[in-house]
JSON list of C-alpha atoms and ligand atoms in Angstrom, two decimals:
[
{"chain": "Y", "resi": 179, "resn": "MET", "atom": "CA", "xyz": [33.53, 22.34, 21.95]},
{"chain": "Y", "resi": 180, "resn": "ALA", "atom": "CA", "xyz": [37.08, 21.93, 20.61]},
{"chain": "Y", "resi": 181, "resn": "ASP", "atom": "CA", "xyz": [37.53, 19.07, 18.18]},
{"chain": "Y", "resi": 182, "resn": "SER", "atom": "CA", "xyz": [33.85, 18.72, 17.64]},
{"chain": "Y", "resi": 183, "resn": "LYS", "atom": "CA", "xyz": [33.66, 17.84, 13.92]},
{"chain": "Y", "resi": 184, "resn": "ILE", "atom": "CA", "xyz": [32.00, 14.51, 13.35]},
{"chain": "Y", "resi": 185, "resn": "LEU", "atom": "CA", "xyz": [31.02, 12.74, 10.11]},
{"chain": "Y", "resi": 186, "resn": "LEU", "atom": "CA", "xyz": [27.87, 10.75, 10.73]},
{"chain": "Y", "resi": 187, "resn": "HIS", "atom": "CA", "xyz": [27.06, 7.92, 8.39]},
{"chain": "Y", "resi": 188, "resn": "ILE", "atom": "CA", "xyz": [23.28, 7.97, 7.80]},
{"chain": "Y", "resi": 189, "resn": "CYS", "atom": "CA", "xyz": [21.38, 4.92, 6.54]},
{"chain": "Y", "resi": 190, "resn": "CYS", "atom": "CA", "xyz": [17.91, 6.51, 6.40]},
{"chain": "Y", "resi": 191, "resn": "GLY", "atom": "CA", "xyz": [15.90, 9.49, 7.80]},
{"chain": "Y", "resi": 192, "resn": "PRO", "atom": "CA", "xyz": [14.19, 7.77, 10.83]},
{"chain": "Y", "resi": 193, "resn": "CYS", "atom": "CA", "xyz": [17.48, 6.29, 12.07]},
{"chain": "Y", "resi": 194, "resn": "ALA", "atom": "CA", "xyz": [19.22, 9.71, 11.91]},
{"chain": "Y", "resi": 195, "resn": "ILE", "atom": "CA", "xyz": [16.72, 11.59, 14.18]},
{"chain": "Y", "resi": 196, "resn": "TYR", "atom": "CA", "xyz": [17.78, 10.53, 17.58]},
{"chain": "Y", "resi": 197, "resn": "PRO", "atom": "CA", "xyz": [21.58, 10.46, 16.86]},
{"chain": "Y", "resi": 198, "resn": "LEU", "atom": "CA", "xyz": [21.35, 14.02, 15.49]},
{"chain": "Y", "resi": 199, "resn": "GLN", "atom": "CA", "xyz": [19.43, 15.17, 18.53]},
{"chain": "Y", "resi": 200, "resn": "GLN", "atom": "CA", "xyz": [22.06, 13.68, 20.77]},
{"chain": "Y", "resi": 201, "resn": "LEU", "atom": "CA", "xyz": [25.09, 14.82, 18.95]},
{"chain": "Y", "resi": 202, "resn": "GLN", "atom": "CA", "xyz": [23.87, 18.36, 18.41]},
{"chain": "Y", "resi": 203, "resn": "GLY", "atom": "CA", "xyz": [22.80, 18.47, 22.10]},
{"chain": "Y", "resi": 204, "resn": "GLN", "atom": "CA", "xyz": [26.36, 17.50, 23.06]},
{"chain": "Y", "resi": 205, "resn": "GLY", "atom": "CA", "xyz": [27.78, 20.33, 21.00]},
{"chain": "Y", "resi": 206, "resn": "TYR", "atom": "CA", "xyz": [29.16, 18.33, 18.04]},
{"chain": "Y", "resi": 207, "resn": "GLU", "atom": "CA", "xyz": [29.36, 19.90, 14.61]},
{"chain": "Y", "resi": 208, "resn": "VAL", "atom": "CA", "xyz": [27.77, 17.23, 12.49]},
{"chain": "Y", "resi": 209, "resn": "LEU", "atom": "CA", "xyz": [27.99, 16.52, 8.80]},
{"chain": "Y", "resi": 210, "resn": "GLY", "atom": "CA", "xyz": [25.97, 13.71, 7.42]},
{"chain": "Y", "resi": 211, "resn": "PHE", "atom": "CA", "xyz": [27.11, 11.10, 4.91]},
{"chain": "Y", "resi": 212, "resn": "PHE", "atom": "CA", "xyz": [24.46, 9.09, 2.98]},
{"chain": "Y", "resi": 213, "resn": "TYR", "atom": "CA", "xyz": [26.41, 6.21, 1.59]},
{"chain": "Y", "resi": 214, "resn": "ASN", "atom": "CA", "xyz": [24.42, 3.00, 1.14]},
{"chain": "Y", "resi": 215, "resn": "PRO", "atom": "CA", "xyz": [25.08, 0.99, -2.00]},
{"chain": "Y", "resi": 216, "resn": "ASN", "atom": "CA", "xyz": [23.34, -1.93, -0.27]},
{"chain": "Y", "resi": 217, "resn": "ILE", "atom": "CA", "xyz": [19.90, -0.47, -0.78]},
{"chain": "Y", "resi": 218, "resn": "HIS", "atom": "CA", "xyz": [17.84, -2.14, -3.42]},
{"chain": "Y", "resi": 219, "resn": "PRO", "atom": "CA", "xyz": [16.15, -1.15, -5.65]},
{"chain": "Y", "resi": 220, "resn": "LEU", "atom": "CA", "xyz": [17.04, 2.31, -6.88]},
{"chain": "Y", "resi": 221, "resn": "GLN", "atom": "CA", "xyz": [13.51, 3.69, -6.12]},
{"chain": "Y", "resi": 222, "resn": "GLU", "atom": "CA", "xyz": [13.99, 2.62, -2.53]},
{"chain": "Y", "resi": 223, "resn": "TYR", "atom": "CA", "xyz": [17.41, 4.39, -2.41]},
{"chain": "Y", "resi": 224, "resn": "LEU", "atom": "CA", "xyz": [15.69, 7.56, -3.67]},
{"chain": "Y", "resi": 225, "resn": "LYS", "atom": "CA", "xyz": [12.92, 7.38, -1.10]},
{"chain": "Y", "resi": 226, "resn": "ARG", "atom": "CA", "xyz": [15.35, 6.95, 1.75]},
{"chain": "Y", "resi": 227, "resn": "ARG", "atom": "CA", "xyz": [17.55, 9.71, 0.38]},
{"chain": "Y", "resi": 228, "resn": "GLU", "atom": "CA", "xyz": [14.51, 12.05, 0.36]},
{"chain": "Y", "resi": 229, "resn": "GLY", "atom": "CA", "xyz": [13.71, 11.06, 3.97]},
{"chain": "Y", "resi": 230, "resn": "VAL", "atom": "CA", "xyz": [17.32, 12.02, 4.95]},
{"chain": "Y", "resi": 231, "resn": "GLU", "atom": "CA", "xyz": [16.95, 15.39, 3.14]},
{"chain": "Y", "resi": 232, "resn": "GLN", "atom": "CA", "xyz": [13.84, 16.15, 5.20]},
{"chain": "Y", "resi": 233, "resn": "VAL", "atom": "CA", "xyz": [15.51, 15.21, 8.49]},
{"chain": "Y", "resi": 234, "resn": "ALA", "atom": "CA", "xyz": [18.68, 17.16, 7.60]},
{"chain": "Y", "resi": 235, "resn": "LYS", "atom": "CA", "xyz": [16.53, 20.22, 6.96]},
{"chain": "Y", "resi": 236, "resn": "ARG", "atom": "CA", "xyz": [14.88, 19.89, 10.38]},
{"chain": "Y", "resi": 237, "resn": "PHE", "atom": "CA", "xyz": [18.34, 19.84, 12.07]},
{"chain": "Y", "resi": 238, "resn": "GLY", "atom": "CA", "xyz": [19.90, 22.38, 9.76]},
{"chain": "Y", "resi": 239, "resn": "ILE", "atom": "CA", "xyz": [22.80, 20.09, 8.85]},
{"chain": "Y", "resi": 240, "resn": "ARG", "atom": "CA", "xyz": [24.52, 19.47, 5.58]},
{"chain": "Y", "resi": 241, "resn": "VAL", "atom": "CA", "xyz": [24.70, 15.93, 4.15]},
{"chain": "Y", "resi": 242, "resn": "ILE", "atom": "CA", "xyz": [26.96, 14.51, 1.56]},
{"chain": "Y", "resi": 243, "resn": "TYR", "atom": "CA", "xyz": [25.07, 12.40, -1.01]},
{"chain": "Y", "resi": 244, "resn": "PRO", "atom": "CA", "xyz": [27.61, 10.61, -3.22]},
{"chain": "Y", "resi": 245, "resn": "ASP", "atom": "CA", "xyz": [24.95, 9.42, -5.68]},
{"chain": "Y", "resi": 246, "resn": "GLU", "atom": "CA", "xyz": [27.56, 8.71, -8.32]},
{"chain": "Y", "resi": 247, "resn": "GLU", "atom": "CA", "xyz": [28.81, 6.08, -5.91]},
{"chain": "Y", "resi": 248, "resn": "TYR", "atom": "CA", "xyz": [25.45, 4.45, -5.42]},
{"chain": "Y", "resi": 249, "resn": "ASP", "atom": "CA", "xyz": [26.68, 1.14, -6.92]},
{"chain": "Y", "resi": 250, "resn": "PRO", "atom": "CA", "xyz": [24.65, -1.86, -5.94]},
{"chain": "Y", "resi": 251, "resn": "VAL", "atom": "CA", "xyz": [27.08, -4.05, -7.92]},
{"chain": "Y", "resi": 252, "resn": "LEU", "atom": "CA", "xyz": [29.83, -3.09, -5.49]},
{"chain": "Y", "resi": 253, "resn": "TYR", "atom": "CA", "xyz": [27.67, -4.27, -2.66]},
{"chain": "Y", "resi": 254, "resn": "MET", "atom": "CA", "xyz": [26.73, -7.53, -4.48]},
{"chain": "Y", "resi": 255, "resn": "ARG", "atom": "CA", "xyz": [30.39, -8.26, -5.21]},
{"chain": "Y", "resi": 256, "resn": "ARG", "atom": "CA", "xyz": [31.36, -7.59, -1.61]},
{"chain": "Y", "resi": 257, "resn": "VAL", "atom": "CA", "xyz": [28.96, -10.15, -0.29]},
{"chain": "Y", "resi": 258, "resn": "ALA", "atom": "CA", "xyz": [29.02, -12.70, -3.16]},
{"chain": "Y", "resi": 259, "resn": "PHE", "atom": "CA", "xyz": [29.39, -16.31, -1.93]},
{"chain": "Y", "resi": 260, "resn": "ARG", "atom": "CA", "xyz": [29.57, -14.95, 1.61]},
{"chain": "Y", "resi": 261, "resn": "GLU", "atom": "CA", "xyz": [25.92, -14.17, 2.00]},
{"chain": "Y", "resi": 262, "resn": "ASN", "atom": "CA", "xyz": [25.82, -15.68, 5.48]},
{"chain": "Y", "resi": 263, "resn": "SER", "atom": "CA", "xyz": [28.20, -12.91, 6.65]},
{"chain": "Y", "resi": 264, "resn": "ARG", "atom": "CA", "xyz": [26.59, -10.27, 4.52]},
{"chain": "Y", "resi": 265, "resn": "CYS", "atom": "CA", "xyz": [25.63, -7.82, 7.30]},
{"chain": "Y", "resi": 266, "resn": "LEU", "atom": "CA", "xyz": [29.22, -7.56, 8.56]},
{"chain": "Y", "resi": 267, "resn": "LEU", "atom": "CA", "xyz": [30.47, -6.99, 5.03]},
{"chain": "Y", "resi": 268, "resn": "CYS", "atom": "CA", "xyz": [27.83, -4.46, 4.33]},
{"chain": "Y", "resi": 269, "resn": "TYR", "atom": "CA", "xyz": [28.67, -2.53, 7.48]},
{"chain": "Y", "resi": 270, "resn": "GLN", "atom": "CA", "xyz": [32.35, -2.74, 6.58]},
{"chain": "Y", "resi": 271, "resn": "LEU", "atom": "CA", "xyz": [31.70, -1.29, 3.08]},
{"chain": "Y", "resi": 272, "resn": "ARG", "atom": "CA", "xyz": [29.79, 1.63, 4.47]},
{"chain": "Y", "resi": 273, "resn": "LEU", "atom": "CA", "xyz": [32.06, 2.34, 7.47]},
{"chain": "Y", "resi": 274, "resn": "GLU", "atom": "CA", "xyz": [35.21, 2.11, 5.49]},
{"chain": "Y", "resi": 275, "resn": "LYS", "atom": "CA", "xyz": [34.00, 4.69, 3.13]},
{"chain": "Y", "resi": 276, "resn": "THR", "atom": "CA", "xyz": [32.77, 6.96, 5.96]},
{"chain": "Y", "resi": 277, "resn": "LEU", "atom": "CA", "xyz": [36.14, 6.76, 7.65]},
{"chain": "Y", "resi": 278, "resn": "ALA", "atom": "CA", "xyz": [37.93, 7.53, 4.38]},
{"chain": "Y", "resi": 279, "resn": "ILE", "atom": "CA", "xyz": [35.79, 10.68, 3.83]},
{"chain": "Y", "resi": 280, "resn": "ALA", "atom": "CA", "xyz": [36.24, 11.70, 7.47]},
{"chain": "Y", "resi": 281, "resn": "LYS", "atom": "CA", "xyz": [40.03, 11.43, 7.09]},
{"chain": "Y", "resi": 282, "resn": "ARG", "atom": "CA", "xyz": [40.01, 13.40, 3.89]},
{"chain": "Y", "resi": 283, "resn": "GLY", "atom": "CA", "xyz": [37.89, 16.16, 5.54]},
{"chain": "Y", "resi": 284, "resn": "ARG", "atom": "CA", "xyz": [40.05, 16.12, 8.67]},
{"chain": "Y", "resi": 285, "resn": "PHE", "atom": "CA", "xyz": [37.19, 15.26, 10.98]},
{"chain": "Y", "resi": 286, "resn": "SER", "atom": "CA", "xyz": [37.94, 14.43, 14.58]},
{"chain": "Y", "resi": 287, "resn": "PHE", "atom": "CA", "xyz": [35.27, 11.71, 14.77]},
{"chain": "Y", "resi": 288, "resn": "PHE", "atom": "CA", "xyz": [33.05, 9.47, 12.71]},
{"chain": "Y", "resi": 289, "resn": "SER", "atom": "CA", "xyz": [30.00, 7.38, 13.70]},
{"chain": "Y", "resi": 290, "resn": "SER", "atom": "CA", "xyz": [26.93, 5.83, 12.24]},
{"chain": "Y", "resi": 291, "resn": "ALA", "atom": "CA", "xyz": [23.14, 6.13, 12.65]},
{"chain": "Y", "resi": 292, "resn": "LEU", "atom": "CA", "xyz": [23.16, 2.37, 12.32]},
{"chain": "Y", "resi": 293, "resn": "LEU", "atom": "CA", "xyz": [23.81, 2.39, 16.11]},
{"chain": "Y", "resi": 294, "resn": "TYR", "atom": "CA", "xyz": [20.27, 3.60, 16.60]},
{"chain": "Y", "resi": 295, "resn": "SER", "atom": "CA", "xyz": [18.57, 0.56, 15.14]},
{"chain": "Y", "resi": 296, "resn": "LYS", "atom": "CA", "xyz": [17.47, -2.29, 17.31]},
{"chain": "Y", "resi": 297, "resn": "HIS", "atom": "CA", "xyz": [17.37, -4.40, 14.16]},
{"chain": "Y", "resi": 298, "resn": "GLN", "atom": "CA", "xyz": [21.06, -4.09, 13.40]},
{"chain": "Y", "resi": 299, "resn": "LYS", "atom": "CA", "xyz": [23.91, -6.09, 14.93]},
{"chain": "Y", "resi": 300, "resn": "HIS", "atom": "CA", "xyz": [24.87, -3.30, 17.24]},
{"chain": "Y", "resi": 301, "resn": "ASP", "atom": "CA", "xyz": [27.97, -4.75, 18.93]},
{"chain": "Y", "resi": 302, "resn": "GLU", "atom": "CA", "xyz": [29.45, -5.96, 15.61]},
{"chain": "Y", "resi": 303, "resn": "ILE", "atom": "CA", "xyz": [29.07, -2.44, 14.17]},
{"chain": "Y", "resi": 304, "resn": "ALA", "atom": "CA", "xyz": [30.81, -0.88, 17.15]},
{"chain": "Y", "resi": 305, "resn": "SER", "atom": "CA", "xyz": [33.60, -3.36, 17.18]},
{"chain": "Y", "resi": 306, "resn": "LEU", "atom": "CA", "xyz": [34.16, -3.08, 13.47]},
{"chain": "Y", "resi": 307, "resn": "ALA", "atom": "CA", "xyz": [34.24, 0.69, 13.57]},
{"chain": "Y", "resi": 308, "resn": "ARG", "atom": "CA", "xyz": [36.73, 0.58, 16.43]},
{"chain": "Y", "resi": 309, "resn": "ASP", "atom": "CA", "xyz": [38.96, -1.76, 14.48]},
{"chain": "Y", "resi": 310, "resn": "LEU", "atom": "CA", "xyz": [38.75, 0.35, 11.39]},
{"chain": "Y", "resi": 311, "resn": "ALA", "atom": "CA", "xyz": [39.66, 3.51, 13.34]},
{"chain": "Y", "resi": 312, "resn": "GLY", "atom": "CA", "xyz": [42.53, 1.88, 15.12]},
{"chain": "Y", "resi": 313, "resn": "GLU", "atom": "CA", "xyz": [44.98, 4.54, 16.37]},
{"chain": "Y", "resi": 314, "resn": "GLY", "atom": "CA", "xyz": [44.37, 6.69, 13.30]},
{"chain": "Y", "resi": 315, "resn": "SER", "atom": "CA", "xyz": [43.67, 10.41, 13.05]},
{"chain": "Y", "resi": 316, "resn": "VAL", "atom": "CA", "xyz": [39.87, 10.00, 13.16]},
{"chain": "Y", "resi": 317, "resn": "SER", "atom": "CA", "xyz": [38.34, 8.39, 16.20]},
{"chain": "Y", "resi": 318, "resn": "PHE", "atom": "CA", "xyz": [35.18, 6.33, 16.20]},
{"chain": "Y", "resi": 319, "resn": "LEU", "atom": "CA", "xyz": [32.57, 7.92, 18.51]},
{"chain": "Y", "resi": 320, "resn": "TYR", "atom": "CA", "xyz": [30.49, 5.27, 20.06]},
{"chain": "Y", "resi": 321, "resn": "GLN", "atom": "CA", "xyz": [27.08, 5.96, 21.59]},
{"chain": "Y", "resi": 322, "resn": "ASP", "atom": "CA", "xyz": [24.21, 3.63, 22.17]},
{"chain": "Y", "resi": 323, "resn": "PHE", "atom": "CA", "xyz": [21.54, 5.48, 20.26]},
{"chain": "Y", "resi": 324, "resn": "ARG", "atom": "CA", "xyz": [19.09, 2.64, 20.81]},
{"chain": "Y", "resi": 325, "resn": "ASN", "atom": "CA", "xyz": [18.17, 4.40, 24.03]},
{"chain": "Y", "resi": 326, "resn": "GLY", "atom": "CA", "xyz": [16.10, 6.78, 21.87]},
{"chain": "Y", "resi": 327, "resn": "TRP", "atom": "CA", "xyz": [14.35, 4.08, 19.84]},
{"chain": "Y", "resi": 328, "resn": "ARG", "atom": "CA", "xyz": [10.80, 5.16, 20.72]},
{"chain": "Y", "resi": 329, "resn": "GLN", "atom": "CA", "xyz": [11.54, 8.90, 20.45]},
{"chain": "Y", "resi": 330, "resn": "GLY", "atom": "CA", "xyz": [13.05, 8.48, 16.95]},
{"chain": "Y", "resi": 331, "resn": "ILE", "atom": "CA", "xyz": [10.02, 6.46, 15.75]},
{"chain": "Y", "resi": 332, "resn": "GLU", "atom": "CA", "xyz": [7.50, 8.99, 17.12]},
{"chain": "Y", "resi": 333, "resn": "LEU", "atom": "CA", "xyz": [9.28, 12.02, 15.60]},
{"chain": "Y", "resi": 334, "resn": "SER", "atom": "CA", "xyz": [9.64, 10.27, 12.22]},
{"chain": "Y", "resi": 335, "resn": "ARG", "atom": "CA", "xyz": [5.89, 9.60, 12.25]},
{"chain": "Y", "resi": 336, "resn": "GLN", "atom": "CA", "xyz": [5.05, 13.19, 13.24]},
{"chain": "Y", "resi": 337, "resn": "TRP", "atom": "CA", "xyz": [7.33, 14.59, 10.56]},
{"chain": "Y", "resi": 338, "resn": "ASN", "atom": "CA", "xyz": [6.00, 12.19, 8.01]},
{"chain": "Y", "resi": 339, "resn": "ILE", "atom": "CA", "xyz": [9.46, 10.82, 7.14]},
{"chain": "Y", "resi": 340, "resn": "TYR", "atom": "CA", "xyz": [9.54, 7.70, 4.88]},
{"chain": "Y", "resi": 341, "resn": "ARG", "atom": "CA", "xyz": [9.83, 4.57, 6.97]},
{"chain": "Y", "resi": 342, "resn": "GLN", "atom": "CA", "xyz": [10.99, 1.45, 5.24]},
{"chain": "Y", "resi": 343, "resn": "ASP", "atom": "CA", "xyz": [9.85, -2.02, 6.14]},
{"chain": "Y", "resi": 344, "resn": "TYR", "atom": "CA", "xyz": [13.03, -3.92, 5.28]},
{"chain": "Y", "resi": 345, "resn": "CYS", "atom": "CA", "xyz": [16.70, -3.41, 6.04]},
{"chain": "Y", "resi": 346, "resn": "GLY", "atom": "CA", "xyz": [17.86, -2.49, 2.57]},
{"chain": "Y", "resi": 347, "resn": "CYS", "atom": "CA", "xyz": [19.46, -5.19, 0.42]},
{"chain": "Y", "resi": 348, "resn": "LEU", "atom": "CA", "xyz": [17.73, -7.52, -2.03]},
{"chain": "Y", "resi": 349, "resn": "TYR", "atom": "CA", "xyz": [18.14, -10.40, 0.44]},
{"chain": "Y", "resi": 350, "resn": "SER", "atom": "CA", "xyz": [16.44, -8.52, 3.23]},
{"chain": "Y", "resi": 351, "resn": "GLU", "atom": "CA", "xyz": [13.62, -7.44, 0.96]},
{"chain": "Y", "resi": 352, "resn": "PHE", "atom": "CA", "xyz": [13.06, -10.98, -0.10]},
{"chain": "Y", "resi": 353, "resn": "GLU", "atom": "CA", "xyz": [13.08, -12.26, 3.47]},
{"chain": "Y", "resi": 354, "resn": "ARG", "atom": "CA", "xyz": [10.51, -9.58, 4.38]},
{"chain": "Y", "resi": 355, "resn": "ARG", "atom": "CA", "xyz": [8.21, -10.40, 1.49]},
{"chain": "Y", "resi": 356, "resn": "LYS", "atom": "CA", "xyz": [8.65, -14.07, 0.66]},
{"chain": "Y", "resi": 357, "resn": "GLY", "atom": "CA", "xyz": [5.33, -14.77, 2.47]},
{"chain": "Y", "resi": 358, "resn": "LEU", "atom": "CA", "xyz": [3.68, -13.22, -0.64]},
{"chain": "Y", "resi": 359, "resn": "LEU", "atom": "CA", "xyz": [4.69, -16.25, -2.66]},
{"chain": "Y", "resi": 360, "resn": "SER", "atom": "CA", "xyz": [2.70, -18.69, -0.53]},
{"chain": "Y", "resi": 361, "resn": "ARG", "atom": "CA", "xyz": [-0.28, -16.36, -0.20]},
{"chain": "Y", "resi": 362, "resn": "ASN", "atom": "CA", "xyz": [-0.50, -16.14, -4.01]},
{"chain": "Y", "resi": 363, "resn": "LYS", "atom": "CA", "xyz": [-0.67, -19.90, -4.38]},
{"chain": "Y", "resi": 364, "resn": "GLY", "atom": "CA", "xyz": [-4.10, -21.38, -5.17]},
{"chain": "V", "resi": 555, "resn": "SF4", "atom": "S1", "xyz": [20.28, -7.21, 5.87]},
{"chain": "V", "resi": 555, "resn": "SF4", "atom": "FE1", "xyz": [20.81, -4.96, 5.99]},
{"chain": "V", "resi": 555, "resn": "SF4", "atom": "S2", "xyz": [22.78, -4.85, 7.03]},
{"chain": "V", "resi": 555, "resn": "SF4", "atom": "FE2", "xyz": [22.51, -6.93, 6.32]},
{"chain": "V", "resi": 555, "resn": "SF4", "atom": "S3", "xyz": [23.39, -6.98, 4.29]},
{"chain": "V", "resi": 555, "resn": "SF4", "atom": "FE3", "xyz": [21.28, -6.48, 4.00]},
{"chain": "V", "resi": 555, "resn": "SF4", "atom": "S4", "xyz": [21.15, -4.26, 3.98]},
{"chain": "V", "resi": 555, "resn": "SF4", "atom": "FE4", "xyz": [23.19, -4.82, 4.82]}
]
């Protein structure tokens, strides 16, 4: 396929499986980009990174891991005092960077494995990515990867890929676990 180079932002291993199946099946030449300064804490970042490495090996793709740019403070500053809009700001941080790298590498397209998750704000991600791309040299490739939700889960289990139980940031971890506080009382 002409003009087939795509930079795929990857948030974690399980979310990448179905998008990679689809994109490779459609003839795209995929390079992954694991850029997620929202993930808290560092150990969690490393576990998700390892999951991405395992998935990348299965698909035979290369992934860029800009670990030197894993900077949770950058994420915290981006959302500070605007926590109610934090997801949009978090998507923006990650997609802006993905687009910048795609431009630098002269890719034809960029996209994100975030479009696989039923837990993410799908339409906001798509609209934001379209706005960021504008009429520029790198187009946003939209696909509704949620169609493969069950398939991605099953393969991630079969392949024993680390599956997280919260979205990624400190806020989401607290929301997931705050029940522990009441259980520990009395
Ligand atoms: S809940 Fe998820 S998408 Fe929203 S800010 Fe936290 S890590 Fe980002």
